[in-house]
Coordinates of C-alpha atoms (C1' of nucleotides) in Angstrom, one line a residue:
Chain A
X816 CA 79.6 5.8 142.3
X817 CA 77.9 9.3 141.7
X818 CA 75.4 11.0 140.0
X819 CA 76.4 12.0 136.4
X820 CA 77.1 15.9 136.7
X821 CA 74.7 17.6 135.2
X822 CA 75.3 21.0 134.1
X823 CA 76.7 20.5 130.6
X824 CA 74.0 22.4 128.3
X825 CA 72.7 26.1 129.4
X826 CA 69.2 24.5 129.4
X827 CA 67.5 21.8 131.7
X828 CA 64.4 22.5 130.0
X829 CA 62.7 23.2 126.7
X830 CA 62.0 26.9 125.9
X831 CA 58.7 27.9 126.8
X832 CA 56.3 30.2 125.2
X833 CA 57.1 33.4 124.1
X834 CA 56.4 35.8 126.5
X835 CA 55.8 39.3 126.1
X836 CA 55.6 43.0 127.2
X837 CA 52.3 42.8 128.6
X838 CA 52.5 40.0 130.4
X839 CA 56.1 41.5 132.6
X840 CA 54.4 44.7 133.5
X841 CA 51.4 42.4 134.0
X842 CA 53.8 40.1 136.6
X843 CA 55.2 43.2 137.9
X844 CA 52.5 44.6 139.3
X845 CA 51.2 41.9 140.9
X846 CA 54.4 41.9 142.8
X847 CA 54.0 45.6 143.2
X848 CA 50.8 45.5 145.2
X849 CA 51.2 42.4 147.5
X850 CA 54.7 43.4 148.5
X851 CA 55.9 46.3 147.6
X852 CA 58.0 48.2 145.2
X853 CA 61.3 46.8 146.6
X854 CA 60.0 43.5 145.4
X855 CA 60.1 44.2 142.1
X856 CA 63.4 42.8 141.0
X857 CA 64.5 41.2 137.6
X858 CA 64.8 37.8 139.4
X859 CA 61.9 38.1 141.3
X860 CA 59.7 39.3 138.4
X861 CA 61.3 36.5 136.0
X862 CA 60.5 33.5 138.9
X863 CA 56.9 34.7 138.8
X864 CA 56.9 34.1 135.0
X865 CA 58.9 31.1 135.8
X866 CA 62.1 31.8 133.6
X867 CA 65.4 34.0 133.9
X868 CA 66.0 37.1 134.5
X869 CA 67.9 37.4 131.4
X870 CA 64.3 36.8 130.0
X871 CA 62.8 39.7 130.5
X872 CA 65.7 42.0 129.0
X873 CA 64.2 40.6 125.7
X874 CA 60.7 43.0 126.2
X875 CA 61.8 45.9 128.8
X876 CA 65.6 47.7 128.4
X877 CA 65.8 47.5 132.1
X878 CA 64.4 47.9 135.8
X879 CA 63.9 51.4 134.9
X880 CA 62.0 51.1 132.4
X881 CA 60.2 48.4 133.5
X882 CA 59.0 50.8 136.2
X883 CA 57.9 53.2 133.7
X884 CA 56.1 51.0 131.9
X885 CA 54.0 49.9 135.0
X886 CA 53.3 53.6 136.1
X887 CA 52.4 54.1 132.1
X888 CA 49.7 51.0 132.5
X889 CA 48.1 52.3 136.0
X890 CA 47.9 55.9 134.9
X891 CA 46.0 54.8 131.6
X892 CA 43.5 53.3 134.1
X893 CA 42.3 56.5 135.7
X894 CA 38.7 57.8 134.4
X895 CA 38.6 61.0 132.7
X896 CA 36.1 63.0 131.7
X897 CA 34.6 65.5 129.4
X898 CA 34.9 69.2 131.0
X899 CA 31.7 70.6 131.8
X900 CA 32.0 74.2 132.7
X901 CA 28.8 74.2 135.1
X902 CA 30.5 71.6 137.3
X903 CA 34.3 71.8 136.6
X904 CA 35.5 72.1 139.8
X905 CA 33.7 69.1 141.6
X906 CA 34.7 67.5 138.6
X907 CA 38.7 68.6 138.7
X908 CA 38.2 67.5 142.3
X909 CA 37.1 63.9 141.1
X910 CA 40.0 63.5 138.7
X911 CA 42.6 64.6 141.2
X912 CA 41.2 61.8 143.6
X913 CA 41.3 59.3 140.8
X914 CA 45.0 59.5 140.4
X915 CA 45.5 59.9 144.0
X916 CA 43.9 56.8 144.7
X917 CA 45.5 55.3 141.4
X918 CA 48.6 55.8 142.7
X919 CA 47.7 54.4 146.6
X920 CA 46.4 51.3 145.1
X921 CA 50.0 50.6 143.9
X922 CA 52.3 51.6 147.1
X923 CA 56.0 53.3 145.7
X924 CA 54.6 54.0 142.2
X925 CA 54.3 57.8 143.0
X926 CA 57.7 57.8 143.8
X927 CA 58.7 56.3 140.5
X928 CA 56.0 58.8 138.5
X929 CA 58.0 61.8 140.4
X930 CA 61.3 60.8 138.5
X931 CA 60.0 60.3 135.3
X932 CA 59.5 62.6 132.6
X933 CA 55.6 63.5 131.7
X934 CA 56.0 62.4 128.6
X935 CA 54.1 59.4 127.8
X936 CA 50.2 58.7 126.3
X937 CA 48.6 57.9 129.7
X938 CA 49.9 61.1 131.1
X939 CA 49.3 63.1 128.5
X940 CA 45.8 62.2 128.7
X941 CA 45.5 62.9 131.8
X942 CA 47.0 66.5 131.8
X943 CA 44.8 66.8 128.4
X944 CA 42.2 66.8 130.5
X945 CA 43.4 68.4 133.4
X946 CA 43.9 71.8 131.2
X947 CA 40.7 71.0 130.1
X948 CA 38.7 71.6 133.1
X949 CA 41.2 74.8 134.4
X950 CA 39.8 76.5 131.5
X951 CA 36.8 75.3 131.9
X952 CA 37.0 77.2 134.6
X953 CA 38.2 80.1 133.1
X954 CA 41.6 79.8 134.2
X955 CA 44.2 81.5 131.8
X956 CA 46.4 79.3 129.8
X957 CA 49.7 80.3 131.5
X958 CA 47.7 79.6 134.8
X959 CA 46.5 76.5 133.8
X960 CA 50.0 75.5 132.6
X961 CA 51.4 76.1 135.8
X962 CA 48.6 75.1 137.9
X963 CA 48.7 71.5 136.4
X964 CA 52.1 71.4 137.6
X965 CA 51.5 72.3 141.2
X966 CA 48.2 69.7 141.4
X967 CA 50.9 67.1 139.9
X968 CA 52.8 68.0 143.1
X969 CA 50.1 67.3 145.3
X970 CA 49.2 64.0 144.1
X971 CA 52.5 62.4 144.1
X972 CA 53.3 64.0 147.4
X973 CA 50.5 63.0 149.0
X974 CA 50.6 59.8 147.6
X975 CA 54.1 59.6 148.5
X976 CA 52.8 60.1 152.4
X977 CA 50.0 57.1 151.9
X978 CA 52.7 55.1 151.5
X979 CA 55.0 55.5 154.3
X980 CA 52.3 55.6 156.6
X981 CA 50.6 52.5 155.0
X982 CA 51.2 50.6 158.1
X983 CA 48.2 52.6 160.2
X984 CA 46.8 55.8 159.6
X985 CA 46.0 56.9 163.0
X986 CA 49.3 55.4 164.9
X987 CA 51.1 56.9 162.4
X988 CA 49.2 60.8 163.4
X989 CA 49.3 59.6 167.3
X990 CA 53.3 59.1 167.0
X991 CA 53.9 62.6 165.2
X992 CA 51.8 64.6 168.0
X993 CA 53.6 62.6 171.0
X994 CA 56.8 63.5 168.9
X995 CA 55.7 67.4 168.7
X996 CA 54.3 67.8 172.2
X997 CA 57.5 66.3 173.6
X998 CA 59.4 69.4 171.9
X999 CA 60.5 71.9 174.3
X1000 CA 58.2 74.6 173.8
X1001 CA 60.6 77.6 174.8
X1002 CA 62.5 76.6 171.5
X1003 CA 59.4 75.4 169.7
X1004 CA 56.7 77.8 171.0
X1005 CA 54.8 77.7 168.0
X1006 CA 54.7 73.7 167.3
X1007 CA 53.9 72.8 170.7
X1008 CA 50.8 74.9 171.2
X1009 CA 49.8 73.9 167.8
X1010 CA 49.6 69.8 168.0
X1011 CA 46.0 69.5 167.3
X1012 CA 46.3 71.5 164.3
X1013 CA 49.7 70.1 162.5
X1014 CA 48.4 66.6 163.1
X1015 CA 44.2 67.0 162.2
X1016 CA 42.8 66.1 159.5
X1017 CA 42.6 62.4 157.7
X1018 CA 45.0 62.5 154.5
X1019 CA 41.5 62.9 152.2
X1020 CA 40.3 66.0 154.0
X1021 CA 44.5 67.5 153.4
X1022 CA 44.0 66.4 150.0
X1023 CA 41.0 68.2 149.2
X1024 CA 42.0 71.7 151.2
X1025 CA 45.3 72.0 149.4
X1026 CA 43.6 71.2 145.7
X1027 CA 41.1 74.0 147.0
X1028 CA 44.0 76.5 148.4
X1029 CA 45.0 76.1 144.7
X1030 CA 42.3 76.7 143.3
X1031 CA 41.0 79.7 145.3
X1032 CA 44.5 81.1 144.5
X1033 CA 44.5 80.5 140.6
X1034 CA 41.3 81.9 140.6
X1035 CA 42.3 84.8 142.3
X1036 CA 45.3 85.6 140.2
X1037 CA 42.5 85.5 136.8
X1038 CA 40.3 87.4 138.2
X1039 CA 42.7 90.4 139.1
X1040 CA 44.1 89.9 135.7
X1041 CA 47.6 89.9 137.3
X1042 CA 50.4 90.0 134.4
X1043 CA 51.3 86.4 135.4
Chain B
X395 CA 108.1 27.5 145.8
X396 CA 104.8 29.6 146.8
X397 CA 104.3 32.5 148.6
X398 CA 103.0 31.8 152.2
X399 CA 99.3 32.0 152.6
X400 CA 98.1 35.1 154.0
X401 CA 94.6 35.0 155.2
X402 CA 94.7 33.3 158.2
X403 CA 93.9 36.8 160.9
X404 CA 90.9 38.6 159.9
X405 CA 93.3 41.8 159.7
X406 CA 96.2 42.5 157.8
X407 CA 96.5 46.0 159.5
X408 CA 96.5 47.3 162.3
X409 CA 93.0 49.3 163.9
X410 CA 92.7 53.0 163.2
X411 CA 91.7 55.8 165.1
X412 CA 87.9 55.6 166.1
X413 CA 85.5 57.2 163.6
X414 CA 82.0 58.9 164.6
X415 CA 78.6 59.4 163.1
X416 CA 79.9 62.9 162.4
X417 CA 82.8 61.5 160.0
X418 CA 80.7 58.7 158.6
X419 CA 77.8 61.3 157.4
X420 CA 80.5 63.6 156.0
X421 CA 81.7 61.5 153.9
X422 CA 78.4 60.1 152.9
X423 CA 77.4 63.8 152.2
X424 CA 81.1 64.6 149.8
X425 CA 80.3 60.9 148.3
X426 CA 76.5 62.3 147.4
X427 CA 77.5 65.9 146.0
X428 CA 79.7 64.9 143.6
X429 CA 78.8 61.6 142.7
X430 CA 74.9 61.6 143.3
X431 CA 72.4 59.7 145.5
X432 CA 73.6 56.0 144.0
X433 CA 77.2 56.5 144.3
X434 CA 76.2 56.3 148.4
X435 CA 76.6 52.8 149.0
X436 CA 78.2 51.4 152.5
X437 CA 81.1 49.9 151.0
X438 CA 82.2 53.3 148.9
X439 CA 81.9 55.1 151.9
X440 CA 83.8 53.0 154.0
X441 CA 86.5 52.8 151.6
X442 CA 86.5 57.1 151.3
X443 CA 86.9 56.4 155.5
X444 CA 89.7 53.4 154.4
X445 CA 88.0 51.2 156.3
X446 CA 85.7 48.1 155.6
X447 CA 82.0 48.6 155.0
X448 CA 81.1 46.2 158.9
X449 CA 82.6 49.8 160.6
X450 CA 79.8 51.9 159.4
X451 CA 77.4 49.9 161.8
X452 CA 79.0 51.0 165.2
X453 CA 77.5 54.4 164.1
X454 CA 74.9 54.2 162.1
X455 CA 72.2 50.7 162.2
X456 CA 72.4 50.9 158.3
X457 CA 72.0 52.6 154.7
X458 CA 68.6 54.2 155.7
X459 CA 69.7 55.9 158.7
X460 CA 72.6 57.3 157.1
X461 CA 70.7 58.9 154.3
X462 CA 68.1 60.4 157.2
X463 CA 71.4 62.0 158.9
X464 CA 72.7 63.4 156.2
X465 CA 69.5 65.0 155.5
X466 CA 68.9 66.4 158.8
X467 CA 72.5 67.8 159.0
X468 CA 72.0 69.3 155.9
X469 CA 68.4 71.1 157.0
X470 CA 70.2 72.2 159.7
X471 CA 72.0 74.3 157.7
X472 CA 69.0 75.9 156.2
X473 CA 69.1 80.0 157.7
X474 CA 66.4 81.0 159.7
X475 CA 65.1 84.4 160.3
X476 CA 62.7 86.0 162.8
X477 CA 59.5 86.8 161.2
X478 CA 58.8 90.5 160.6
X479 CA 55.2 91.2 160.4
X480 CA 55.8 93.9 157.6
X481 CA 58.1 91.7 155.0
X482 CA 56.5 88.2 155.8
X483 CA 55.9 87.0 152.4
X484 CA 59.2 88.2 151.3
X485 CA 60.4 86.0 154.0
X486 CA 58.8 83.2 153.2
X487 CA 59.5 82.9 149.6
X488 CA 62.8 83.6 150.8
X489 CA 63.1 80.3 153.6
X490 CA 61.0 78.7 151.0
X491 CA 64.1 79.3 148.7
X492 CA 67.0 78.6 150.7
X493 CA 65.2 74.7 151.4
X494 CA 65.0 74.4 147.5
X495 CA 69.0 75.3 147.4
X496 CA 69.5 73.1 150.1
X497 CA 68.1 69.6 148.6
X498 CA 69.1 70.8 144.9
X499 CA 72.7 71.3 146.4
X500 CA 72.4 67.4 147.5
X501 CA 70.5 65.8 144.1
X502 CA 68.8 63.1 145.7
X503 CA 68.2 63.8 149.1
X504 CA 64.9 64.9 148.2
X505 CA 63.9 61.8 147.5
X506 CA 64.8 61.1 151.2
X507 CA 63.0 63.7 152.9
X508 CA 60.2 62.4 151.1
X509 CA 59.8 59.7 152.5
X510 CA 61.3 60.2 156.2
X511 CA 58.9 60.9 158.7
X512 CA 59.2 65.0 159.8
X513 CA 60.3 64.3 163.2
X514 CA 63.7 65.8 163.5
X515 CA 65.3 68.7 165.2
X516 CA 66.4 70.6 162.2
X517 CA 63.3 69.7 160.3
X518 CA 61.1 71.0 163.7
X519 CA 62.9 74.1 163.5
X520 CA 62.2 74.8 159.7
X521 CA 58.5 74.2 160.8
X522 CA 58.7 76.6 163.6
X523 CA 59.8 78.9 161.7
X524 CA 57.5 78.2 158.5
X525 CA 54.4 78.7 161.4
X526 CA 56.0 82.0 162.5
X527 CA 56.0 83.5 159.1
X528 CA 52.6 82.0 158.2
X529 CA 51.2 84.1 161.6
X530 CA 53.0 86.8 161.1
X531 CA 50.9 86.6 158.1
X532 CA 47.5 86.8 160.1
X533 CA 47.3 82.8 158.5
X534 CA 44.7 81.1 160.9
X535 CA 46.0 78.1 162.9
X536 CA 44.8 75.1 161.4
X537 CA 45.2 77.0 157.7
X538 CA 48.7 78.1 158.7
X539 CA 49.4 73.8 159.7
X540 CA 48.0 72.4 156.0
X541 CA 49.8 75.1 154.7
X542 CA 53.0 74.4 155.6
X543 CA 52.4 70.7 154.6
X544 CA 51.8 72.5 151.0
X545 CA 55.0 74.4 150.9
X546 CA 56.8 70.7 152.0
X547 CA 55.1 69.4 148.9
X548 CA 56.1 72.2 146.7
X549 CA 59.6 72.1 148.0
X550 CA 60.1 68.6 147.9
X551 CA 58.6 67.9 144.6
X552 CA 60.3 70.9 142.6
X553 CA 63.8 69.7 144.2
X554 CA 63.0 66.8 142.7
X555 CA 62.3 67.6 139.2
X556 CA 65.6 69.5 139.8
X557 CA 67.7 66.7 140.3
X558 CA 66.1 65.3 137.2
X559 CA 66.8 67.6 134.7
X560 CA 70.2 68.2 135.9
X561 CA 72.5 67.7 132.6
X562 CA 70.8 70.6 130.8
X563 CA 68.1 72.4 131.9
X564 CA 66.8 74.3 128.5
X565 CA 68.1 70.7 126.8
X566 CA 65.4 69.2 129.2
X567 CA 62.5 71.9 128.6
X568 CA 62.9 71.5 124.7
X569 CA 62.6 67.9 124.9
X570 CA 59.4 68.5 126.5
X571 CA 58.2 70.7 124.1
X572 CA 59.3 68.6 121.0
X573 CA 57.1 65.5 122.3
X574 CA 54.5 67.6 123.7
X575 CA 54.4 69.6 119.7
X576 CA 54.5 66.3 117.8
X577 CA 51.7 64.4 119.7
X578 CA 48.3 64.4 117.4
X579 CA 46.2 67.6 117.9
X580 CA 42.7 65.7 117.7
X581 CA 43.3 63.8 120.8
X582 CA 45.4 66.5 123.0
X583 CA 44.2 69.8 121.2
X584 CA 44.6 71.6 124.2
X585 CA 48.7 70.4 124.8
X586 CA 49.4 70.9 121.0
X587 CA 47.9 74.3 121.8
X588 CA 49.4 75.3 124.2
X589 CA 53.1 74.0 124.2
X590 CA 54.5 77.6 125.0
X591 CA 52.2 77.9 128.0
X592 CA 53.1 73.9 129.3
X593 CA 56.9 74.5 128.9
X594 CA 57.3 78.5 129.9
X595 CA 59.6 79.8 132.6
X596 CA 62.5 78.5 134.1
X597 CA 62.0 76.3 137.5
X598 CA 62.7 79.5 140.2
X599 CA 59.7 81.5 137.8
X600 CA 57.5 78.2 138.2
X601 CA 58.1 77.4 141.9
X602 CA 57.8 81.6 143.1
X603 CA 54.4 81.2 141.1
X604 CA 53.9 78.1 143.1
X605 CA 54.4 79.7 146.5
X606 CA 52.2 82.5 145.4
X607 CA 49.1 80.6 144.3
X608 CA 48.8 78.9 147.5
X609 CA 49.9 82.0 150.1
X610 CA 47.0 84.2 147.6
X611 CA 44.3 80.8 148.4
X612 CA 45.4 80.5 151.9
X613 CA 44.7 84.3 152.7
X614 CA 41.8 84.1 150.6
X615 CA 40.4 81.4 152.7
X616 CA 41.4 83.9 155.7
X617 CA 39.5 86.9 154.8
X618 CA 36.7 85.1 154.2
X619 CA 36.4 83.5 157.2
X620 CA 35.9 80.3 156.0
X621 CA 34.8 77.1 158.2
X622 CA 37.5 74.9 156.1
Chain C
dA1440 C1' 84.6 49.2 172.4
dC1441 C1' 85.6 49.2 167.9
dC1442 C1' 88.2 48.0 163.8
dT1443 C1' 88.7 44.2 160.2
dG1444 C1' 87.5 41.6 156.3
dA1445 C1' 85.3 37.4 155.1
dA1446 C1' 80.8 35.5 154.3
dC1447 C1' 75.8 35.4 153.2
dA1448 C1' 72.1 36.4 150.6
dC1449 C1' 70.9 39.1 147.6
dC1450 C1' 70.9 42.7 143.3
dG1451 C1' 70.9 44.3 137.7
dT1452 C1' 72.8 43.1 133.5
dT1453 C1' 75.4 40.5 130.0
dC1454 C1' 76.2 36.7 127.2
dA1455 C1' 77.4 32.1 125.3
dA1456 C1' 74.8 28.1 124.4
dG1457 C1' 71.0 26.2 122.9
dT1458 C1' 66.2 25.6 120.1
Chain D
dA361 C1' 64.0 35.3 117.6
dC362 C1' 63.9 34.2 122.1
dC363 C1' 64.5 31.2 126.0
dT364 C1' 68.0 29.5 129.4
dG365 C1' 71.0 29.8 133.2
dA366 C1' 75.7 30.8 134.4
dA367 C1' 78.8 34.6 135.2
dC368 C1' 80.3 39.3 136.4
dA369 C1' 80.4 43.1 139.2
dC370 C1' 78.1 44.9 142.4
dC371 C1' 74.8 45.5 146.9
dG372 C1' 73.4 45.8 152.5
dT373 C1' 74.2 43.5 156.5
dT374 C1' 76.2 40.1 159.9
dC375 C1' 79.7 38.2 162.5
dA376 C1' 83.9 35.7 164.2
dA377 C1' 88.4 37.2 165.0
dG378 C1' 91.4 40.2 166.4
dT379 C1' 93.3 44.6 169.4

DNA sequence: ACCTGAACACCGTTCAAGT
DNA sequence: ACCTGAACACCGTTCAAGT
């Protein structure tokens, strides 16, 4: 004698509540910062919320934009602030971190916010305020333009590099200079008497030379009036 | 009647010829430039090889290290020229270059690089010769080392957007410019301002501007004689 | 040693069946 | 309208069976 086979309706259970939007992305990124971006599956997401994958198609196209959608809700998290032109550049500085840490705090986003298009609220906001402070500054629209661009580089690459060394920081340094000092310096003359400086640095102090580099560059370029 | 079960050896066929790492990554590499990044799956690059996707792993431990040998084979490629103290720059916007056309000529691999560590051969010898040019310059050691992490980031991130907009590039830009026109001007008066500016030149313009800014902030930093 | 192809444990997405 | 879960067409990787 056997169980009766089960398996006869598409439901074992009753329907739950409605879900909705929020509460995905909000599932989602739980996921996405206790394990990672390559946890963030349909199934995965849709167990959290305890239903099927075939669930969440009802609020979110897609795994793509699902993605979106979480990088949209952490970039709407990062302060801005109102451009003062005394302190502009301590103040450029500060947002920059912001989203730099923004982006850390939520290991693979960056690579997600590098493939999509700017074109959402959060980031507008953000690069609202961005061209705010360049010409606070006194930076030429043009410059500006272009120098938001490059500082969107910088954030998402160095982000990018936070989280493929996540594991440790200073292993991760230690492993690059026994990989560079190892090079046969008749081919790599240059490299090999250079360790100490390729590998100093924290990520932070990078961070903040390369937004200055910019900066002292942009400035330059206004200043001379160059014709772009 | 029925046909006699096959299925009962694990081969109908005999074995081939041996393959090698060097024919597994060229066919990852014809797989990725005309069909992209996603189209490189094991199993469609064992069948380009007419083999089953288990071969692949006498050659290469899995999907990861095949996408980091396909990138270093194709830095390798990247020309390298021995600085010339009087035509530096020109030299480095010119290696600068080449590594752009190298990732955009592979749309995805960009993505790789990003997130491989930089301890390769071919990606050694890039640096070497990045830190030649940077010298040759009169760049400072430890300026001429965050430097060259700059130009990665530039590099990198611009290949990137490359492989974004890849259907239609002025398609793309006016896209841009139609969201960026039809947000409200109270909240982002300085993006409704300055479309133009936000969506101006074409990516070679933006990314020589990019090289620029930071070689002007690096030898600005130089001349000064900055502590860092 | 290395090819072969089935098998395992996953994916994203679609869709008929329910409520 | 939206939940449910099976089904489809894929993945990467492993492995016993062959040569």
């Amino acid at each position: 004698m056997t169980v009766p086979a089960r398996r006869r309706s598409t439901r074992d259970r009753p329907a739950k509540a409605p879900l909705s939007e929020q509460a995905v992305v909000d599932a989602a990124l739980a996921i996405l910062k206790s394990e990672g971006l390559e946890a963030v599956t349909m199934r995965r997401v849709a167990t959290a919320l305890d239903t099927g994958p075939g669930s969440l198609y009802v609020y979110v196209s897609g795994r793509d934009e699902l993605l979106q959608a979480m990088q949209e809700r952490v970039t709407a998290t990062i302060e801005l602030e109102k451009p003062n032109p005394k302190r502009w550049r301590a103040q450029l500085h500060a947002l920059l971190g912001r989203m730099l840490d923004a982006l850390i705090a939520h290991p693979g986003l960056a690579s997600v916010s590098m493939a999509d298009p700017p074109t959402s609220a959060a980031t507008s906001a953000a690069l609202e305020n961005l061209l705010g402070l360049l010409f606070a500054g006194g930076v030429a629209p043009q410059d500006a333009a272009w120098a938001a661009d490059i500082f969107a580089a910088l954030v998402t690459f160095n982000a990018i590099e936070a989280d493929t060394r996540r594991v440790d920081i200073t292993e991760h340094a230690e492993e690059i200079a026994r990989y560079f000092a190892a090079l046969p310096p008749e081919r790599y003359p240059l490299i090999t008497a250079n360790v100490g400086a390729l590998v100093a640095g924290d990520p932070r102090r990078r961070f903040r030379f390369a937004v200055d580099v910019v900066l002292d560059g942009i400035l330059a370029r206004s200043k001379d009036g160059r014709p772009d």
